[in-house]
Coordinates of C-alpha atoms in Angstrom, one line a residue:
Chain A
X1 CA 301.3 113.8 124.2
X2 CA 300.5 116.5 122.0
X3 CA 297.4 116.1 119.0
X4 CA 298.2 118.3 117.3
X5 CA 302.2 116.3 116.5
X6 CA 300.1 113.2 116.0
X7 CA 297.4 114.4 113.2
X8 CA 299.4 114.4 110.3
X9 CA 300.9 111.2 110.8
X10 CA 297.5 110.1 111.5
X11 CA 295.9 111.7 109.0
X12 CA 298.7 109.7 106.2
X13 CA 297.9 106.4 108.3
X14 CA 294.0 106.7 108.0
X15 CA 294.8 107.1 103.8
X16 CA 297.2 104.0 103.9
X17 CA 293.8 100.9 102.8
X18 CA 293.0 103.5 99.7
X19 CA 296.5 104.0 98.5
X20 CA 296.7 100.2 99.4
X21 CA 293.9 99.3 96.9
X22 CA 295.1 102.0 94.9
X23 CA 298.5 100.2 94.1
X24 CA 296.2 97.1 94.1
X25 CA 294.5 98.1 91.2
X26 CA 297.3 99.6 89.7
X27 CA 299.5 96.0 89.9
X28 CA 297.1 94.0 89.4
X29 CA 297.5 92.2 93.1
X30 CA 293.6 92.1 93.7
X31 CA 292.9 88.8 92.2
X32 CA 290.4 87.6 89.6
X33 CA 287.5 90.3 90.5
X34 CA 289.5 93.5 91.4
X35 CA 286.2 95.8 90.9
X36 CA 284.7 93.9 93.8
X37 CA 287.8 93.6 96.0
X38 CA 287.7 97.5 95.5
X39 CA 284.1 98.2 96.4
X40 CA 283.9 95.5 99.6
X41 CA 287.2 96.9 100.7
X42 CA 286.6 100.2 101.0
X43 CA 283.0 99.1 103.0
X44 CA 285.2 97.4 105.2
X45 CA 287.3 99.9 105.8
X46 CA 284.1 102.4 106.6
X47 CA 282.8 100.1 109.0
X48 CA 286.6 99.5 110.2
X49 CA 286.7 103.4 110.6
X50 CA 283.6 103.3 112.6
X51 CA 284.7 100.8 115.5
X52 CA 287.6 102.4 115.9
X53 CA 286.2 106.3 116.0
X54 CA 284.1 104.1 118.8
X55 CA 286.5 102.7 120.6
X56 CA 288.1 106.5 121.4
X57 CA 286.3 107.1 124.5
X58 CA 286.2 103.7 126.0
X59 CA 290.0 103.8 125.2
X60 CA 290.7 107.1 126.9
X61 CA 288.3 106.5 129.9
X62 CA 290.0 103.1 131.1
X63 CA 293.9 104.2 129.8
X64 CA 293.8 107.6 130.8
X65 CA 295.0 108.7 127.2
X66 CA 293.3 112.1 126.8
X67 CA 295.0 112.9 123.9
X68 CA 292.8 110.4 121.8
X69 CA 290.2 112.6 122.3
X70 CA 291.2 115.8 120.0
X71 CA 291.5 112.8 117.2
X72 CA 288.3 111.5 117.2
X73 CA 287.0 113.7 114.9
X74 CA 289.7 113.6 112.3
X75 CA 288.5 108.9 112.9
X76 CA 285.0 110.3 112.5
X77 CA 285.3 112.0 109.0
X78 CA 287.7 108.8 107.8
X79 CA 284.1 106.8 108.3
X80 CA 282.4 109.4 105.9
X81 CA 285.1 109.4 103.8
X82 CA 285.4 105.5 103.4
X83 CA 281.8 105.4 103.1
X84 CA 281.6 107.9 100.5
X85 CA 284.3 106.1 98.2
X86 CA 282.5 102.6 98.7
X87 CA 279.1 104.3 97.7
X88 CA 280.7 105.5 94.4
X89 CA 282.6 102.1 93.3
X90 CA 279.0 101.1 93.5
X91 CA 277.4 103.9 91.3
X92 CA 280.0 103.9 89.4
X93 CA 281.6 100.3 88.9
X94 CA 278.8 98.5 89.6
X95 CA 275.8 100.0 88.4
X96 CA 277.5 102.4 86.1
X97 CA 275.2 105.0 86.8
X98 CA 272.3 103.5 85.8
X99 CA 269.5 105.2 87.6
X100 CA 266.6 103.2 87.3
X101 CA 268.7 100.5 88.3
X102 CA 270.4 101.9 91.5
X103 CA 266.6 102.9 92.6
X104 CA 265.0 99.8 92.1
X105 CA 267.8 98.1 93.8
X106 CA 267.7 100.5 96.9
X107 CA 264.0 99.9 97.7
X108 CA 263.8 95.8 96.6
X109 CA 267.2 94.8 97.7
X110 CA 267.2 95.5 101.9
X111 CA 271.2 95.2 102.3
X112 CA 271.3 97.9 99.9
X113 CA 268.5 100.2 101.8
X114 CA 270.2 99.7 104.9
X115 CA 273.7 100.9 103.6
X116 CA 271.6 104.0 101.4
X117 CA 270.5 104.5 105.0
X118 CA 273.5 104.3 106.4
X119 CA 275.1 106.8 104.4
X120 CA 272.1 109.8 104.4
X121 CA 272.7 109.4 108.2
X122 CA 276.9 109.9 108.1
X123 CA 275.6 112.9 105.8
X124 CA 274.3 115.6 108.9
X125 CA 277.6 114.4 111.1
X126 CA 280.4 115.1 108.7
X127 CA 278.5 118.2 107.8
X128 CA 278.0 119.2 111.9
X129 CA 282.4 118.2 112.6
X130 CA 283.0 121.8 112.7
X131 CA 283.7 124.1 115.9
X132 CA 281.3 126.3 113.4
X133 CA 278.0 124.0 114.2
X134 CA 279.2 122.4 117.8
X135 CA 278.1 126.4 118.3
X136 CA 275.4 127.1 116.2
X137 CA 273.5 123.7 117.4
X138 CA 274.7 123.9 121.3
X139 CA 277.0 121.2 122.6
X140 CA 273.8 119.1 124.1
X141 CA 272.2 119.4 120.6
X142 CA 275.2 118.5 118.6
X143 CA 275.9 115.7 121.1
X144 CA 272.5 114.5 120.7
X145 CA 273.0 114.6 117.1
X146 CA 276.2 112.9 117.2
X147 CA 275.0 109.7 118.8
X148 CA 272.9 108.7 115.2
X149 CA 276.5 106.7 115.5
X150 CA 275.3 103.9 117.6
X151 CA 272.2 103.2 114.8
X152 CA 275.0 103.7 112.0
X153 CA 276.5 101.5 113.3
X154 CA 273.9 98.6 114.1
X155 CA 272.8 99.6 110.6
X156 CA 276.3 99.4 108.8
X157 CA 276.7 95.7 110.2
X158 CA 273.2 94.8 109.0
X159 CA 274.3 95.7 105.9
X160 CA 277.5 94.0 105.4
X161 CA 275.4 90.8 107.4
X162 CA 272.8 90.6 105.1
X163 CA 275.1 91.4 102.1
X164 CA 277.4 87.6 102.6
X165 CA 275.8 84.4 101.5
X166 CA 276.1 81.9 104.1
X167 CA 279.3 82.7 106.1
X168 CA 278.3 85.6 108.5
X169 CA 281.2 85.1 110.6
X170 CA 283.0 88.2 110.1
X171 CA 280.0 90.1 109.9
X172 CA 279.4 88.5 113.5
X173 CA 283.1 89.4 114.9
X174 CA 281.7 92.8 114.0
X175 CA 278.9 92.7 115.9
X176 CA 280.3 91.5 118.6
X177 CA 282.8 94.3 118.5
X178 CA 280.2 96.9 118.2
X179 CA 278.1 95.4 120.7
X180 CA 280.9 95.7 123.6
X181 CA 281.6 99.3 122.1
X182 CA 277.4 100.0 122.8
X183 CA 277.6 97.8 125.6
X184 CA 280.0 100.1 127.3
X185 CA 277.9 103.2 126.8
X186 CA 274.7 101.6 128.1
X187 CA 276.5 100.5 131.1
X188 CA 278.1 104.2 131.8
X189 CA 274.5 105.5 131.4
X190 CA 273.3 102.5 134.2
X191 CA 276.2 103.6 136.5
X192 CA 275.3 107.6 135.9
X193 CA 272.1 106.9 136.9
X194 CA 272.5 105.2 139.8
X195 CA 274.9 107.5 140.7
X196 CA 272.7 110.4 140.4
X197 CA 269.9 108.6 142.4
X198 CA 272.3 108.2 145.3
X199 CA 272.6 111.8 145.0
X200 CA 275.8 111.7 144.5
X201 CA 276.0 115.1 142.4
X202 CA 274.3 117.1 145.0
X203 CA 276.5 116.3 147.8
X204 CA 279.8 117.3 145.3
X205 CA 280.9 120.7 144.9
X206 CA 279.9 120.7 141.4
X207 CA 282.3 121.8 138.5
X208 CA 280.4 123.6 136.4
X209 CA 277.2 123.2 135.6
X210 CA 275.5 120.0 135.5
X211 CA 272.4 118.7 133.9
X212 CA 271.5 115.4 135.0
X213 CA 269.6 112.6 133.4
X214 CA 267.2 111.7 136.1
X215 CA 264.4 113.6 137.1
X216 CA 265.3 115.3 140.5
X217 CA 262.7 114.5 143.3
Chain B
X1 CA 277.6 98.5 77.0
X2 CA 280.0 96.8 74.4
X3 CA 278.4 94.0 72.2
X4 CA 280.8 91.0 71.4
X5 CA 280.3 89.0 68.5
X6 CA 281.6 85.9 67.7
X7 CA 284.8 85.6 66.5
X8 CA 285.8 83.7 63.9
X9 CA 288.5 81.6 65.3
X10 CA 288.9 78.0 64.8
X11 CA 288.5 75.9 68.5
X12 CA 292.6 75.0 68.1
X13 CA 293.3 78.8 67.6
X14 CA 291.3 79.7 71.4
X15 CA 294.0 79.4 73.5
X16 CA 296.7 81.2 72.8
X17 CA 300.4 80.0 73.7
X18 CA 300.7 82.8 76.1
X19 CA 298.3 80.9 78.1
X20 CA 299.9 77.9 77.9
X21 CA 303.3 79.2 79.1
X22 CA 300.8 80.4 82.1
X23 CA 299.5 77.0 82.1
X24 CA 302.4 75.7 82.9
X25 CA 303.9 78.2 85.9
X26 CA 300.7 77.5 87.9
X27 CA 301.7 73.7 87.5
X28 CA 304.9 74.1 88.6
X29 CA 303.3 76.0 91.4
X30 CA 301.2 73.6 92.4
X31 CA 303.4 70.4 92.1
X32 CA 305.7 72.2 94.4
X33 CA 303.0 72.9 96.9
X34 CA 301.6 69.1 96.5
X35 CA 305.3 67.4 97.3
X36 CA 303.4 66.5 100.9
X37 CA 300.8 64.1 98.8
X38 CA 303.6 63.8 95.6
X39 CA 301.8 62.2 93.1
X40 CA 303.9 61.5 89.4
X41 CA 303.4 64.1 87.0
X42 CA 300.6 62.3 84.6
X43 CA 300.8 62.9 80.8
X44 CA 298.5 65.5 79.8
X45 CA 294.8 64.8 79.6
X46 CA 293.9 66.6 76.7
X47 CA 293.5 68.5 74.0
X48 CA 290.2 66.7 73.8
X49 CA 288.0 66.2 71.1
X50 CA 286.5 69.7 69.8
X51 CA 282.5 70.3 70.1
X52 CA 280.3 72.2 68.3
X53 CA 278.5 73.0 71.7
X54 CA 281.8 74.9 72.8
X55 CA 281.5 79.0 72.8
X56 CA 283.8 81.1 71.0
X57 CA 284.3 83.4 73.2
X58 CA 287.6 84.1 74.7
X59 CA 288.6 81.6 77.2
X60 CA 289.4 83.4 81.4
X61 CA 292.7 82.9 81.8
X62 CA 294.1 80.1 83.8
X63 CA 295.0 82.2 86.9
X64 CA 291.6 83.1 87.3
X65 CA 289.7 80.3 86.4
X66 CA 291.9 78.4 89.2
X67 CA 292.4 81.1 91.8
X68 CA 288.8 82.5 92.2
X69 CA 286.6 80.0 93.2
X70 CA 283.5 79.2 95.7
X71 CA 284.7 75.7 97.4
X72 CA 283.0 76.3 100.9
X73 CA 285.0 73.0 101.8
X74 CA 288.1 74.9 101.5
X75 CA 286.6 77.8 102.9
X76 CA 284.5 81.3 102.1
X77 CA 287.1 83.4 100.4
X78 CA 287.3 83.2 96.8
X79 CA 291.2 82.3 97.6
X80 CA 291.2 79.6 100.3
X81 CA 290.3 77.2 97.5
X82 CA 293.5 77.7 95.7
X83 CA 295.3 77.9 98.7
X84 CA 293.9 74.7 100.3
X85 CA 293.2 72.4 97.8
X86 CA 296.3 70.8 97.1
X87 CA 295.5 68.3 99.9
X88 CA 292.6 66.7 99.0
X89 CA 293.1 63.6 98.1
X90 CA 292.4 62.3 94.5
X91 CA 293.7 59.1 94.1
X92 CA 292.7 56.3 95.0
X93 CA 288.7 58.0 93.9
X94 CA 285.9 56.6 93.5
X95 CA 282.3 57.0 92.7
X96 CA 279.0 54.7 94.1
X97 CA 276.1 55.0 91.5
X98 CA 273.0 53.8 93.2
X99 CA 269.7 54.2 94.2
X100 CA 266.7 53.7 91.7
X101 CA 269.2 51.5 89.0
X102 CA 269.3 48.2 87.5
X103 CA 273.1 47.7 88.4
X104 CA 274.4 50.1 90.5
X105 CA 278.0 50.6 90.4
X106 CA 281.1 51.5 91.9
X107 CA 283.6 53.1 89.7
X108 CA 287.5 54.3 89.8
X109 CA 288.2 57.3 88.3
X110 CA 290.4 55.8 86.1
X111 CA 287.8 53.4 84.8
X112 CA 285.7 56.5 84.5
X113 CA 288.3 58.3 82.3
X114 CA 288.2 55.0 80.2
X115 CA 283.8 55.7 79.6
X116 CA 284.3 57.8 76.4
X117 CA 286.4 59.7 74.3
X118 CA 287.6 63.3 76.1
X119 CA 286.1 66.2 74.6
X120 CA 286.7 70.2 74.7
X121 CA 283.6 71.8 75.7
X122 CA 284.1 75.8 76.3
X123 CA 281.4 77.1 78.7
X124 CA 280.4 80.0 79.9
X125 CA 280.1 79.9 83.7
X126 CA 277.6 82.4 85.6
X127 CA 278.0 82.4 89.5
X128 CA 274.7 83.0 91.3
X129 CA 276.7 86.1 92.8
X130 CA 276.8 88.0 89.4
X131 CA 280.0 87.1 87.9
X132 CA 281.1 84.7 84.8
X133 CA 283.7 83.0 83.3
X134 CA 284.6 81.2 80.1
X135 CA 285.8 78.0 81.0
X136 CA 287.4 75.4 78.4
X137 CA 286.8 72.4 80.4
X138 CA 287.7 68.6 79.2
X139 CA 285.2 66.0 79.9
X140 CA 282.5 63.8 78.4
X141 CA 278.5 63.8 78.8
X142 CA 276.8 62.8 82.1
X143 CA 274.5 60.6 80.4
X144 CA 277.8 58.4 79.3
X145 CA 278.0 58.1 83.1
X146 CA 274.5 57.6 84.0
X147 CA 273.5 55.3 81.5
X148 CA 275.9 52.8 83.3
X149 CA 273.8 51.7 86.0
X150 CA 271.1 51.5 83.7
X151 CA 267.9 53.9 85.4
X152 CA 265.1 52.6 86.3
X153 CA 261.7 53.4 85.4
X154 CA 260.7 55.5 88.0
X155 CA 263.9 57.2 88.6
X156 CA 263.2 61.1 88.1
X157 CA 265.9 62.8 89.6
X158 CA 269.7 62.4 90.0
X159 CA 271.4 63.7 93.3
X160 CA 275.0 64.0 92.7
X161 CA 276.7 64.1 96.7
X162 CA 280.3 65.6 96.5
X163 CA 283.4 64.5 98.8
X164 CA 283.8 65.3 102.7
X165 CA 287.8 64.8 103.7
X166 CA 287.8 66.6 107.3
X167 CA 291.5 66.3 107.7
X168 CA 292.1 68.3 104.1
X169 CA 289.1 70.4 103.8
X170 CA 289.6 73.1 106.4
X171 CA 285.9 74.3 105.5
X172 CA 283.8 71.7 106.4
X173 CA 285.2 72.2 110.1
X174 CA 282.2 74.6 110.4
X175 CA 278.8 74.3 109.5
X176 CA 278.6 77.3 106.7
X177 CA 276.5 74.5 105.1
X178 CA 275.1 71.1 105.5
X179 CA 278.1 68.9 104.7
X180 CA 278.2 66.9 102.6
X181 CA 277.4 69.3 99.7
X182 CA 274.6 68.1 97.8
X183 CA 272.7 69.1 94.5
X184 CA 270.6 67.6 92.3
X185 CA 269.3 67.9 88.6
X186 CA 266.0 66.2 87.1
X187 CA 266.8 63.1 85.0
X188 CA 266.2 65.1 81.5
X189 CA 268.4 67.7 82.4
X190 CA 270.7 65.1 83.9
X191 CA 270.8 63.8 79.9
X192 CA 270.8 66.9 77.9
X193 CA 273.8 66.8 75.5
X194 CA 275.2 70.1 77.6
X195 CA 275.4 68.7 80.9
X196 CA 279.3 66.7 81.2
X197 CA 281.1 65.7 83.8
X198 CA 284.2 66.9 83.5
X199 CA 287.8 65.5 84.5
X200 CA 289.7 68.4 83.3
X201 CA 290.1 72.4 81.5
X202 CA 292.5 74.3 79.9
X203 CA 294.0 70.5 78.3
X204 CA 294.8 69.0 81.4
X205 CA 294.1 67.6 84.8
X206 CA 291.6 69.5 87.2
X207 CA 293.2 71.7 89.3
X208 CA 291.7 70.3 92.9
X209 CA 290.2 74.2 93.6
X210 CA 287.9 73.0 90.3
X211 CA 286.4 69.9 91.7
X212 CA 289.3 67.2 90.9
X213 CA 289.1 64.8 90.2
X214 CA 285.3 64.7 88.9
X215 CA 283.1 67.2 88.8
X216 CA 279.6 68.2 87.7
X217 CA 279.3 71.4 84.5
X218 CA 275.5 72.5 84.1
X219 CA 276.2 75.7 81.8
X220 CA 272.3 76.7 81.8
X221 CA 272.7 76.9 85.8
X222 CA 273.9 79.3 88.4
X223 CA 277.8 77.9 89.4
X224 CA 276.8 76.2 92.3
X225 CA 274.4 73.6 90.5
X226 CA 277.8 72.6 89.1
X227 CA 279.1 70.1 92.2
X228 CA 282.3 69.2 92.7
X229 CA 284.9 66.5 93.4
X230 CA 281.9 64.1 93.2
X231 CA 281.8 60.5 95.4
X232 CA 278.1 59.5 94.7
X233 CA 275.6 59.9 92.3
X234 CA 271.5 58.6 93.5
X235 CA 268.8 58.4 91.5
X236 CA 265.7 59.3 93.1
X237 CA 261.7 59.5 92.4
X238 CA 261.5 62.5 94.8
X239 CA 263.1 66.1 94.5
X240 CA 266.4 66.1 96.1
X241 CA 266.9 69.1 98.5
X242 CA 270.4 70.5 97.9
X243 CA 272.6 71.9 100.4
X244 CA 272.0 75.7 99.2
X245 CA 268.2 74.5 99.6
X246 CA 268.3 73.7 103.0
X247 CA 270.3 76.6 103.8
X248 CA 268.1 79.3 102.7
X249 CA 265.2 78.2 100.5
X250 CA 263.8 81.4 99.8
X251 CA 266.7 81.7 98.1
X252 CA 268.2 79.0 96.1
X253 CA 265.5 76.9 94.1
X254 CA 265.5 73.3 92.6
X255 CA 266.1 74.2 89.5
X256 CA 268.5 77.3 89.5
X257 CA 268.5 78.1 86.1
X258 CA 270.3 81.7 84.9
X259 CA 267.1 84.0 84.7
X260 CA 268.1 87.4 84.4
X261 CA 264.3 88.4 85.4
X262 CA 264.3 86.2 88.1
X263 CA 266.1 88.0 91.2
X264 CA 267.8 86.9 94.0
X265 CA 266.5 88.1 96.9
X266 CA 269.3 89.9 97.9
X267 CA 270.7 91.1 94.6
X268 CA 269.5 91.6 91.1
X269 CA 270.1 88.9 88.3
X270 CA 270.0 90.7 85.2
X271 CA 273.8 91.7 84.6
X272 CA 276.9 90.4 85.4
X273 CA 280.8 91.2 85.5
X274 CA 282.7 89.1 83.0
X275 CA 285.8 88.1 85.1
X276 CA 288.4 90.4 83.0
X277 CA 286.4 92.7 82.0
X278 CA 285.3 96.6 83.4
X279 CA 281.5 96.9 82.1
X280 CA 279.6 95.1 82.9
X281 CA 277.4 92.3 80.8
X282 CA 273.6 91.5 80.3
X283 CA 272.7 88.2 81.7
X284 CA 271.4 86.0 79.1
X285 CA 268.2 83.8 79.9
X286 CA 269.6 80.2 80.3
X287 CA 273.4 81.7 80.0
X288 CA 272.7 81.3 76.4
X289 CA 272.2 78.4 76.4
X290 CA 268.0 78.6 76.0
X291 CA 267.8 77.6 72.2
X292 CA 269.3 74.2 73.3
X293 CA 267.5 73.6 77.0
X294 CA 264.5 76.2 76.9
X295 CA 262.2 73.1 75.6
X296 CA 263.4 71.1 78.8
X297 CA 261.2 73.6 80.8
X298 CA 257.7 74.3 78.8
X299 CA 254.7 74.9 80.3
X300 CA 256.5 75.7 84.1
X301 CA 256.3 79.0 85.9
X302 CA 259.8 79.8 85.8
X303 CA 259.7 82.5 88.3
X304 CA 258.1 79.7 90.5
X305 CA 260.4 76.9 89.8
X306 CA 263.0 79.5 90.1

């Protein structure tokens, strides 16, 4: 399959929840409270974005689908994007830019520290998805970078946890999601490991060149 | 930040015929969704008897006042009320008044309707989460209720324990909270003129989603004070411990009352979002309500007794 066919489509897909709570607003289909259905939505949607910008290299390893790769990045920015929008329905249509207000209720209210947190961390990664700074930083350093993801991540469902009253079970299907998604990687990092003790990269021909994660004896 | 003032309509002039026509749509809707549990159509219950402790603000409209609600026992959207609470069953209802009385009492609802004259009361409504309502409920004081079993002495508190129907109420399946929900009010605030039970709003029958068929209105409180579809009322000499209190008391006081410089934990108190409208309002100390109940509360550390 070829990437570059599938962005566009893609790219019109990942738009589809804000033109959906865009009509939503405009027909008057959101219910009783449409300011809030707007605002959790779109945090929904962030979060959504996240999982499944996570679930590309899982998804590729075990299918074999290396065309999901090239899209990642396209997922990735979706997340920032998402997040950005939610941040300003609260600015905006919550707090209506009242300053004061929106500071006091960053530092006394933790839900909202941890998704101010949240966001000033999504901030260096949309500004480092260009083939511009993968350069400038070095792949290892931009990779490095990168994986503030996994604390996003932990972070974001904090946030939406700690935002709900009594009923945490959504917030918990999320977690549970993310923590497979982490799971995963701190189970690739085990088998690497192990792999290298064993040696196994010094008895292959190797590729390219390879740095390896365990100190060599 | 727009400033209402009062209008200077008349009570009959609040709800306008526009709503009415609404009115009626939604109970079309619903007695088509109730055929299962078809009860006859019952003449209306209202207009009620207009009160001078009624608002005259403007009135949510129906649609929201019955399609945005918390009823955990329905479930923990703001929707599943609507969309469950057609099964509960109202009729027949009853409720046991007990504990610390001279004659405790079980009552039918429809010897309960019979207590006293109906009356209008339009309330505003101020959920804990930072949103409000204007609600023009139908119903009668709770101290017409309470003074039924005739209290005694040492009775200090009233606990007022709402219905459990497992087979209707989807929500009660899990254990958001501590079923059966419970709340509780002291004995004065139990017997302030502002506190009703209500039976109806908008002129007619409780939707179920509202706390059919009886229900609890505290206007001075956060919503949730405000039980619903009540089956026993206790009188106590000790604090009752509600169900929000067991489930996070750092949280949810006793008392409850709107305190817009009291904060939740979690959020701030001091505005909130009319339903309806875009800005949003300034949350009024007792929801407005302090000339009437502020006096029910001197000398106590409200931020305390929160």
């Amino acid at each position: 399959m070829n990437p570059s066919l599938l962005k566009p489509p893609l790219f019109l897909l990942c738009l589809g929840p804000l033109a959906w709570y865009g009509w939503g607003v405009y027909a008057d289909t959101l219910g009783a409270n449409p300011i809030e259905a707007v605002t959790r939505g779109l945090g929904t949607w962030a979060l959504n974005f996240l999982l499944i910008t996570l679930a590309v290299t899982p998804l590729r390893k075990y299918t074999g689908w290396v065309w999901l790769a090239p899209l990642r990045r396209m997922l990735g920015l979706y997340v920032f994007f998402y997040a950005t929008l939610h941040l300003s329905t609260y600015l905006w249509l919550d707090q209506f830019f009242d300053w004061p207000a929106i500071a006091k209720d960053i530092l006394e209210r933790p839900f909202i520290t941890v998704g101010m947190i949240c966001f000033l961390l999504l901030l260096p990664l949309a500004a480092t998805s260009n083939a511009f700074a993968i350069r400038k930083l070095g792949g290892r350093r931009w990779k490095e970078l990168h994986r503030t993801v996994y604390a996003i991540g932990l972070l974001a469902v904090l946030h939406y946890a700690w935002m709900v009253k009594a009923d945490i079970a959504k917030p918990l299907l999320y977690a549970v999601i993310l923590g497979v998604l982490l799971g995963l990687r701190a189970l690739w990092l085990v088998q690497e490991k192990r792999r290298q003790l064993a040696g196994a990269y010094l008895k292959k021909k190797p590729l390219g060149r390879i740095i390896p994660i365990v100190v060599r004896k | 930040m727009l400033i209402r003032r009062p209008s200077e309509l008349a009570p009959s002039d609040i709800t306008s015929p526009a709503l009415y026509a609404r009115r009626r749509e939604f109970l079309q809707l619903s007695a088509g969704l109730a055929l299962a549990t078809a009860l006859p159509a019952s003449a209306k219950l209202g207009p009620g008897k207009a009160s001078t402790l009624s608002t005259t603000e403007t009135p949510t409209p129906l649609k929201h006042v019955a399609g945005y609600n918390n009823f955990y026992e329905f479930g923990t959207d703001k929707e599943d009320p609507a969309q469950y609470a057609h099964k509960l069953r109202t009729t027949p209802w009853t409720v046991s008044i007990e504990g610390l009385v001279k004659k405790p009492k079980t009552l039918g609802i429809e010897d309960i309707l019979k207590l006293a004259p109906l009356e209008e009361r339009i309330y505003r409504l101020r959920c804990v989460e930072g949103w409000s309502m204007v609600i023009p409920w139908l119903g009668f004081p709770v101290s017409t209720l309470l003074k039924q079993v005739e209290p005694l002495g040492n009775a200090k508190y009233v606990e007022f324990i709402t219905a459990v129907q497992p087979d209707t109420m989807p929500g009660v399946r899990r254990s958001v909270l501590d079923w059966p929900y419970i709340e509780g009010l002291r004995l004065d605030e139990a017997m302030h003129p502002l506190a009703i039970m209500a039976v109806g709003l908008y002129g007619d029958t409780l939707p179920n989603q509202n706390g059919a068929p009886l229900r609890l209105v505290v206007p001075w409180k956060y919503g949730f004070k405000s039980g619903k579809s009540i089956v026993k009322i206790r009188f106590t000499d000790k604090e009752p411990t509600t169900s929000w209190m067991k489930t996070a008391p750092q949280e949810y006081g006793f008392y409850s009352n709107v305190n817009p410089d009291v904060n939740h934990p979690r959020w701030s108190q001091a505005t909130e979002r009319r339903i309806g409208e875009f800005s949003k309002r300034k949350t009024l100390p007792f929801n407005g309500y302090a000339e009437q109940v502020a006096s029910l509360y001197t000398g106590m550390d409200l931020r305390k007794n929160f």
